Tab-separated table of C-alpha atoms in Angstrom:
chain	number	residue	atom	x	y	z
A	1	UNK	CA	-70.422	-155.572	-47.933
A	2	UNK	CA	-69.275	-157.430	-44.735
A	3	UNK	CA	-69.903	-161.293	-46.285
A	4	UNK	CA	-73.000	-163.386	-44.436
A	5	UNK	CA	-71.806	-165.444	-42.318
A	6	UNK	CA	-72.501	-169.385	-43.290
A	7	UNK	CA	-75.234	-171.488	-40.188
A	8	UNK	CA	-73.144	-172.412	-37.022
A	9	UNK	CA	-71.514	-175.896	-37.539
A	10	UNK	CA	-71.140	-175.027	-41.400
A	11	UNK	CA	-70.315	-178.559	-43.607
A	12	UNK	CA	-69.047	-178.352	-47.300
A	13	UNK	CA	-72.316	-180.728	-48.557
A	14	UNK	CA	-71.101	-184.119	-48.554
A	15	UNK	CA	-68.911	-183.439	-45.365
A	16	UNK	CA	-67.853	-185.652	-43.077
A	17	UNK	CA	-67.435	-185.233	-39.288
A	18	UNK	CA	-63.770	-186.962	-39.620
A	19	UNK	CA	-60.930	-185.565	-41.932
A	20	UNK	CA	-58.431	-187.651	-43.208
A	21	UNK	CA	-55.072	-185.612	-42.648
A	22	UNK	CA	-52.798	-186.730	-45.401
A	23	UNK	CA	-48.973	-185.803	-44.335
A	24	UNK	CA	-48.117	-189.132	-43.855
A	25	UNK	CA	-48.380	-190.129	-47.129
A	26	UNK	CA	-45.359	-189.690	-49.684
A	27	UNK	CA	-43.108	-191.293	-48.072
A	28	UNK	CA	-40.294	-190.194	-46.241
A	29	UNK	CA	-39.309	-186.448	-46.031
A	30	UNK	CA	-36.214	-187.263	-47.387
A	31	UNK	CA	-37.286	-189.301	-50.076
A	32	UNK	CA	-36.029	-188.175	-53.688
A	33	UNK	CA	-39.387	-189.776	-55.561
A	34	UNK	CA	-42.651	-191.749	-55.231
A	35	UNK	CA	-43.205	-195.186	-55.520
A	36	UNK	CA	-45.942	-197.908	-56.094
A	37	UNK	CA	-45.170	-198.728	-52.659
A	38	UNK	CA	-46.280	-194.950	-51.522
A	39	UNK	CA	-49.315	-195.200	-53.825
A	40	UNK	CA	-50.371	-198.369	-52.399
A	41	UNK	CA	-49.834	-197.317	-48.661
A	42	UNK	CA	-51.722	-194.147	-49.502
A	43	UNK	CA	-54.750	-196.127	-51.662
A	44	UNK	CA	-55.155	-198.642	-48.213
A	45	UNK	CA	-55.153	-195.233	-46.016
A	46	UNK	CA	-58.045	-193.974	-48.709
A	47	UNK	CA	-60.059	-196.928	-48.296
A	48	UNK	CA	-59.764	-197.130	-44.898
A	49	UNK	CA	-60.895	-193.634	-44.578
A	50	UNK	CA	-63.910	-194.335	-46.997
A	51	UNK	CA	-64.465	-197.023	-45.088
A	52	UNK	CA	-65.419	-194.749	-42.321
A	53	UNK	CA	-67.924	-192.236	-43.997
A	54	UNK	CA	-64.786	-189.997	-44.158
A	55	UNK	CA	-65.417	-187.704	-47.834
A	56	UNK	CA	-63.212	-184.783	-47.090
A	57	UNK	CA	-59.019	-185.133	-47.589
A	58	UNK	CA	-56.849	-182.289	-46.129
A	59	UNK	CA	-53.070	-181.456	-47.545
A	60	UNK	CA	-50.142	-178.769	-48.069
A	61	UNK	CA	-47.989	-177.932	-50.545
A	62	UNK	CA	-45.461	-178.757	-48.172
A	63	UNK	CA	-46.101	-181.973	-47.115
A	64	UNK	CA	-43.388	-184.623	-47.728
A	65	UNK	CA	-42.706	-181.471	-49.805
A	66	UNK	CA	-45.078	-182.003	-52.419
A	67	UNK	CA	-44.931	-185.973	-52.507
A	68	UNK	CA	-47.745	-186.241	-50.606
A	69	UNK	CA	-50.401	-184.328	-52.698
A	70	UNK	CA	-48.650	-186.147	-55.752
A	71	UNK	CA	-49.453	-189.265	-54.443
A	72	UNK	CA	-52.734	-188.819	-53.665
A	73	UNK	CA	-53.106	-187.621	-57.219
A	74	UNK	CA	-51.842	-190.504	-58.989
A	75	UNK	CA	-54.968	-192.625	-57.072
A	76	UNK	CA	-57.377	-189.828	-58.585
A	77	UNK	CA	-55.581	-189.729	-61.938
A	78	UNK	CA	-56.016	-193.690	-61.688
A	79	UNK	CA	-59.532	-193.262	-60.830
A	80	UNK	CA	-60.893	-190.089	-61.847
A	81	UNK	CA	-64.391	-190.726	-60.337
A	82	UNK	CA	-63.001	-190.209	-57.155
A	83	UNK	CA	-62.680	-186.577	-57.492
A	84	UNK	CA	-66.910	-186.016	-57.465
A	85	UNK	CA	-67.121	-187.903	-54.279
A	86	UNK	CA	-64.645	-186.328	-52.230
A	87	UNK	CA	-63.728	-183.039	-50.803
A	88	UNK	CA	-60.355	-181.628	-51.136
A	89	UNK	CA	-58.386	-179.371	-49.034
A	90	UNK	CA	-55.024	-177.961	-49.378
A	91	UNK	CA	-52.713	-174.639	-47.471
A	92	UNK	CA	-50.490	-172.746	-48.327
A	93	UNK	CA	-48.097	-169.882	-46.861
A	94	UNK	CA	-45.377	-171.723	-45.093
A	95	UNK	CA	-41.898	-171.863	-46.782
A	96	UNK	CA	-38.525	-173.825	-46.379
A	97	UNK	CA	-35.033	-172.682	-45.895
A	98	UNK	CA	-33.839	-171.990	-49.579
A	99	UNK	CA	-31.190	-170.069	-51.205
A	100	UNK	CA	-33.145	-166.792	-50.901
A	101	UNK	CA	-33.830	-166.975	-47.421
A	102	UNK	CA	-34.736	-168.838	-44.199
A	103	UNK	CA	-37.655	-171.172	-43.570
A	104	UNK	CA	-40.339	-168.571	-43.504
A	105	UNK	CA	-43.869	-167.637	-44.124
A	106	UNK	CA	-45.288	-166.270	-46.951
A	107	UNK	CA	-48.948	-164.857	-47.752
A	108	UNK	CA	-48.275	-162.986	-50.357
A	109	UNK	CA	-50.243	-162.797	-53.413
A	110	UNK	CA	-47.807	-164.259	-56.154
A	111	UNK	CA	-47.279	-167.421	-53.307
A	112	UNK	CA	-50.470	-168.344	-52.712
A	113	UNK	CA	-51.466	-167.880	-56.475
A	114	UNK	CA	-48.469	-170.196	-57.456
A	115	UNK	CA	-48.991	-172.730	-54.206
A	116	UNK	CA	-52.441	-173.131	-55.850
A	117	UNK	CA	-51.574	-173.904	-58.777
A	118	UNK	CA	-48.761	-176.771	-57.530
A	119	UNK	CA	-51.123	-178.141	-55.476
A	120	UNK	CA	-53.220	-178.584	-58.427
A	121	UNK	CA	-51.207	-179.912	-60.949
A	122	UNK	CA	-49.890	-182.267	-58.673
A	123	UNK	CA	-53.447	-183.487	-57.088
A	124	UNK	CA	-54.521	-183.730	-60.983
A	125	UNK	CA	-57.753	-181.997	-60.785
A	126	UNK	CA	-59.132	-178.381	-61.389
A	127	UNK	CA	-59.888	-176.932	-58.362
A	128	UNK	CA	-59.984	-176.928	-54.448
A	129	UNK	CA	-62.944	-177.162	-52.798
A	130	UNK	CA	-61.213	-175.551	-49.128
A	131	UNK	CA	-57.934	-173.303	-49.993
A	132	UNK	CA	-56.643	-172.644	-46.057
A	133	UNK	CA	-53.405	-170.447	-45.451
A	134	UNK	CA	-51.309	-172.520	-43.518
A	135	UNK	CA	-49.768	-170.247	-40.724
A	136	UNK	CA	-50.186	-166.314	-40.133
A	137	UNK	CA	-47.284	-163.957	-41.432
A	138	UNK	CA	-46.349	-161.367	-39.940
A	139	UNK	CA	-45.935	-159.272	-43.764
A	140	UNK	CA	-49.472	-160.171	-44.721
A	141	UNK	CA	-51.496	-157.582	-46.228
A	142	UNK	CA	-55.154	-158.500	-46.400
A	143	UNK	CA	-55.940	-156.567	-49.339
A	144	UNK	CA	-52.842	-158.722	-51.495
A	145	UNK	CA	-54.865	-161.392	-49.735
A	146	UNK	CA	-57.959	-160.734	-51.227
A	147	UNK	CA	-56.590	-160.298	-54.158
A	148	UNK	CA	-55.056	-163.979	-55.016
A	149	UNK	CA	-58.419	-164.998	-53.828
A	150	UNK	CA	-60.492	-162.978	-56.378
A	151	UNK	CA	-58.308	-164.158	-58.682
A	152	UNK	CA	-58.812	-168.156	-57.519
A	153	UNK	CA	-62.471	-168.119	-56.914
A	154	UNK	CA	-62.480	-166.552	-60.304
A	155	UNK	CA	-60.518	-168.572	-62.028
A	156	UNK	CA	-62.745	-171.741	-60.458
A	157	UNK	CA	-59.586	-172.956	-59.134
A	158	UNK	CA	-60.329	-172.570	-55.355
A	159	UNK	CA	-64.328	-172.368	-54.499
A	160	UNK	CA	-63.957	-171.782	-50.705
A	161	UNK	CA	-61.029	-170.277	-48.321
A	162	UNK	CA	-60.072	-170.243	-44.571
A	163	UNK	CA	-56.591	-169.998	-41.998
A	164	UNK	CA	-54.843	-172.232	-40.120
A	165	UNK	CA	-53.618	-171.342	-36.805
A	166	UNK	CA	-54.576	-168.182	-36.428
A	167	UNK	CA	-56.982	-166.425	-33.623
A	168	UNK	CA	-59.877	-164.561	-33.615
A	169	UNK	CA	-58.514	-160.818	-34.143
A	170	UNK	CA	-56.224	-162.050	-36.719
A	171	UNK	CA	-58.934	-163.536	-38.719
A	172	UNK	CA	-61.405	-160.430	-38.060
A	173	UNK	CA	-58.364	-158.399	-39.391
A	174	UNK	CA	-58.040	-160.440	-42.573
A	175	UNK	CA	-61.745	-160.916	-42.963
A	176	UNK	CA	-62.738	-157.226	-43.546
A	177	UNK	CA	-60.743	-156.872	-46.695
A	178	UNK	CA	-62.304	-160.057	-48.104
A	179	UNK	CA	-65.630	-160.172	-50.411
A	180	UNK	CA	-65.811	-164.729	-49.103
A	181	UNK	CA	-66.465	-165.598	-45.960
A	182	UNK	CA	-63.721	-167.194	-44.223
A	183	UNK	CA	-65.186	-170.930	-43.669
A	184	UNK	CA	-62.766	-172.994	-41.231
A	185	UNK	CA	-59.481	-172.987	-39.028
A	186	UNK	CA	-57.801	-175.420	-38.643
A	187	UNK	CA	-55.909	-175.678	-34.959
A	188	UNK	CA	-54.400	-177.775	-32.813
A	189	UNK	CA	-56.861	-179.218	-30.185
A	190	UNK	CA	-56.626	-182.516	-27.903
A	191	UNK	CA	-57.073	-183.720	-24.948
A	192	UNK	CA	-52.849	-183.572	-24.861
A	193	UNK	CA	-53.537	-180.101	-25.661
A	194	UNK	CA	-56.149	-177.771	-23.650
A	195	UNK	CA	-55.039	-174.368	-23.694
A	196	UNK	CA	-58.212	-173.557	-26.278
A	197	UNK	CA	-60.856	-174.785	-22.841
A	198	UNK	CA	-58.703	-173.326	-20.174
A	199	UNK	CA	-59.459	-169.804	-21.902
A	200	UNK	CA	-63.196	-169.942	-20.479
A	201	UNK	CA	-62.395	-172.728	-18.086
A	202	UNK	CA	-59.709	-170.753	-15.961
A	203	UNK	CA	-60.500	-167.199	-17.269
A	204	UNK	CA	-59.588	-164.502	-14.118
A	205	UNK	CA	-57.652	-167.701	-12.830
A	206	UNK	CA	-53.726	-168.177	-12.746
A	207	UNK	CA	-54.181	-171.923	-14.494
A	208	UNK	CA	-55.534	-170.223	-17.581
A	209	UNK	CA	-51.653	-169.387	-18.275
A	210	UNK	CA	-50.483	-169.710	-21.995
A	211	UNK	CA	-54.584	-169.228	-23.015
A	212	UNK	CA	-54.853	-165.948	-23.402
A	213	UNK	CA	-53.963	-165.462	-27.057
A	214	UNK	CA	-57.464	-168.164	-27.496
A	215	UNK	CA	-59.343	-165.696	-25.763
A	216	UNK	CA	-62.352	-165.476	-27.891
A	217	UNK	CA	-61.303	-167.619	-30.899
A	218	UNK	CA	-63.902	-170.614	-30.165
A	219	UNK	CA	-67.066	-167.621	-29.746
A	220	UNK	CA	-65.391	-165.803	-33.068
A	221	UNK	CA	-65.884	-169.100	-34.866
A	222	UNK	CA	-68.845	-170.419	-33.385
A	223	UNK	CA	-70.920	-167.222	-33.991
A	224	UNK	CA	-69.662	-165.957	-37.959
A	225	UNK	CA	-69.826	-170.118	-38.658
A	226	UNK	CA	-66.566	-170.567	-39.522
A	227	UNK	CA	-65.593	-174.843	-39.110
A	228	UNK	CA	-63.430	-175.663	-35.974
A	229	UNK	CA	-60.623	-178.526	-37.501
A	230	UNK	CA	-58.491	-179.814	-34.978
A	231	UNK	CA	-55.331	-181.361	-36.210
A	232	UNK	CA	-52.941	-183.764	-34.289
A	233	UNK	CA	-57.017	-184.792	-32.308
A	234	UNK	CA	-55.181	-188.131	-30.978
A	235	UNK	CA	-52.678	-186.042	-29.316
A	236	UNK	CA	-50.429	-188.612	-30.776
A	237	UNK	CA	-51.567	-191.539	-29.294
A	238	UNK	CA	-51.070	-190.063	-26.072
A	239	UNK	CA	-54.205	-191.648	-24.550
A	240	UNK	CA	-55.138	-194.069	-26.749
A	241	UNK	CA	-52.631	-196.766	-25.893
A	242	UNK	CA	-50.753	-196.147	-28.937
A	243	UNK	CA	-47.703	-194.405	-27.373
A	244	UNK	CA	-46.198	-195.005	-24.440
A	245	UNK	CA	-48.017	-193.442	-21.509
A	246	UNK	CA	-44.539	-192.611	-19.831
A	247	UNK	CA	-46.021	-189.763	-16.631
A	248	UNK	CA	-48.855	-190.027	-14.833
A	249	UNK	CA	-51.494	-188.126	-16.968
A	250	UNK	CA	-51.326	-190.161	-19.735
A	251	UNK	CA	-51.276	-193.169	-18.114
A	252	UNK	CA	-54.334	-192.058	-15.166
A	253	UNK	CA	-55.920	-190.550	-19.050
A	254	UNK	CA	-55.254	-194.018	-21.040
A	255	UNK	CA	-56.763	-195.784	-18.411
A	256	UNK	CA	-60.110	-194.140	-18.360
A	257	UNK	CA	-59.791	-193.700	-21.932
A	258	UNK	CA	-59.890	-197.926	-21.608
A	259	UNK	CA	-62.676	-197.696	-19.286
A	260	UNK	CA	-64.766	-195.388	-21.970
A	261	UNK	CA	-64.138	-197.790	-24.185
A	262	UNK	CA	-65.200	-200.833	-22.808
A	263	UNK	CA	-68.530	-199.568	-21.836
A	264	UNK	CA	-69.626	-198.248	-25.381
A	265	UNK	CA	-67.327	-201.237	-27.525
A	266	UNK	CA	-65.281	-199.138	-29.454
A	267	UNK	CA	-61.448	-198.409	-29.979
A	268	UNK	CA	-59.803	-195.967	-27.659
A	269	UNK	CA	-59.542	-193.721	-30.153
A	270	UNK	CA	-63.057	-193.547	-31.085
A	271	UNK	CA	-63.516	-191.919	-26.825
A	272	UNK	CA	-61.218	-189.527	-27.870
A	273	UNK	CA	-62.644	-188.129	-30.863
A	274	UNK	CA	-65.796	-188.494	-29.587
A	275	UNK	CA	-64.957	-186.357	-26.363
A	276	UNK	CA	-63.657	-183.106	-29.388
A	277	UNK	CA	-66.535	-183.753	-30.734
A	278	UNK	CA	-69.142	-183.364	-28.034
A	279	UNK	CA	-68.010	-179.888	-27.894
A	280	UNK	CA	-70.523	-177.272	-28.716
A	281	UNK	CA	-67.965	-175.846	-31.515
A	282	UNK	CA	-68.766	-177.921	-34.032
A	283	UNK	CA	-65.155	-179.478	-34.090
A	284	UNK	CA	-63.803	-181.344	-36.832
A	285	UNK	CA	-61.061	-183.896	-35.931
A	286	UNK	CA	-58.668	-184.116	-39.049
A	287	UNK	CA	-56.750	-187.637	-38.194
A	288	UNK	CA	-53.413	-187.912	-39.046
A	289	UNK	CA	-52.230	-191.451	-39.542
A	290	UNK	CA	-51.462	-193.231	-42.256
A	291	UNK	CA	-52.636	-196.860	-40.894
A	292	UNK	CA	-55.604	-198.471	-41.883
A	293	UNK	CA	-56.029	-200.237	-38.505
A	294	UNK	CA	-55.800	-197.162	-36.525
A	295	UNK	CA	-57.734	-195.114	-39.156
A	296	UNK	CA	-60.598	-197.447	-39.126
A	297	UNK	CA	-60.278	-197.361	-35.162
A	298	UNK	CA	-62.135	-193.687	-35.160
A	299	UNK	CA	-64.616	-194.674	-37.106
A	300	UNK	CA	-67.571	-195.167	-34.086
A	301	UNK	CA	-66.485	-191.208	-32.943
A	302	UNK	CA	-69.477	-190.229	-34.591
A	303	UNK	CA	-71.993	-192.733	-32.900
A	304	UNK	CA	-70.702	-192.597	-29.041
A	305	UNK	CA	-72.352	-190.431	-26.929
A	306	UNK	CA	-70.350	-189.123	-23.880
A	307	UNK	CA	-72.516	-187.604	-21.079
A	308	UNK	CA	-71.832	-184.610	-19.637
A	309	UNK	CA	-70.183	-186.220	-16.186
A	310	UNK	CA	-68.073	-188.676	-19.002
A	311	UNK	CA	-66.892	-185.965	-20.702
A	312	UNK	CA	-65.478	-183.130	-17.472
A	313	UNK	CA	-64.173	-186.730	-16.448
A	314	UNK	CA	-61.883	-186.884	-19.518
A	315	UNK	CA	-61.224	-183.147	-19.100
A	316	UNK	CA	-59.933	-183.036	-15.951
A	317	UNK	CA	-57.389	-186.314	-15.857
A	318	UNK	CA	-56.212	-185.100	-18.759
A	319	UNK	CA	-55.731	-181.305	-16.933
A	320	UNK	CA	-53.843	-183.100	-14.368
A	321	UNK	CA	-55.574	-180.743	-11.716
A	322	UNK	CA	-59.242	-180.063	-10.417
A	323	UNK	CA	-60.902	-177.496	-12.230
A	324	UNK	CA	-60.743	-173.811	-10.006
């Protein structure tokens, strides 16, 4: 029996419109262990996130080679009561190069189950609210993934399941084998990466370019009640002034974002995120910064109501060319 789709723009109970991505926690990628300075940094980021109403925290088993989860887990062990007030999600399926093979994707049942167990141990929690499959594995077998999901759910280790970086046809193919609905899809979407919009705005025109693989993905997620999450929603600061505006499009976009920020009396980061939030797909941005001041700068995004005209001004400016 096909699972009943969740309501459009579904959020897990207590879910915030913004998510804190935790990839930056845990020190440098080549560090051997976490220290008190790393835990203090994570604590400051967590406090900043909670101060703007964030309740959802995004991890992956590979972030800082597991140290990001360990760092967050250290905070949970010091404040166990915090677990009940937050939503934890993690991802699995990417493997680094090792003696067994090159960098690769692995959505075998054995790897999914082992990855979840490792995340739970590092985070110091009995369950994940949401598990996402990090990248499509060309060798993935839906029935095998379904077996892993059933086991993890029966053990109470994962409550909900989703995907990341998957297009609509891959999701349909996977869903037909699953007992549970896929409730989320995390994709790169921002003013700096617009191919997800080009498939609609430039359909049947040469400007659509590389957008063809996206065809139908947004509509599928909306129709099936799949929560869209946007990773790198701030485009690494390209339009908010946090990074050098080193080309014509970035310079024009930064000026327009600042103009709108002044108009709404908010930080530029909030305008960049408000542009995503204005889309009817109910996009949930995943903020990747661990800097408290930059996290707080995002806090007004949910209060900004961009007009249709201002939304298009930002869109056309970031495209660098008029609509067809």
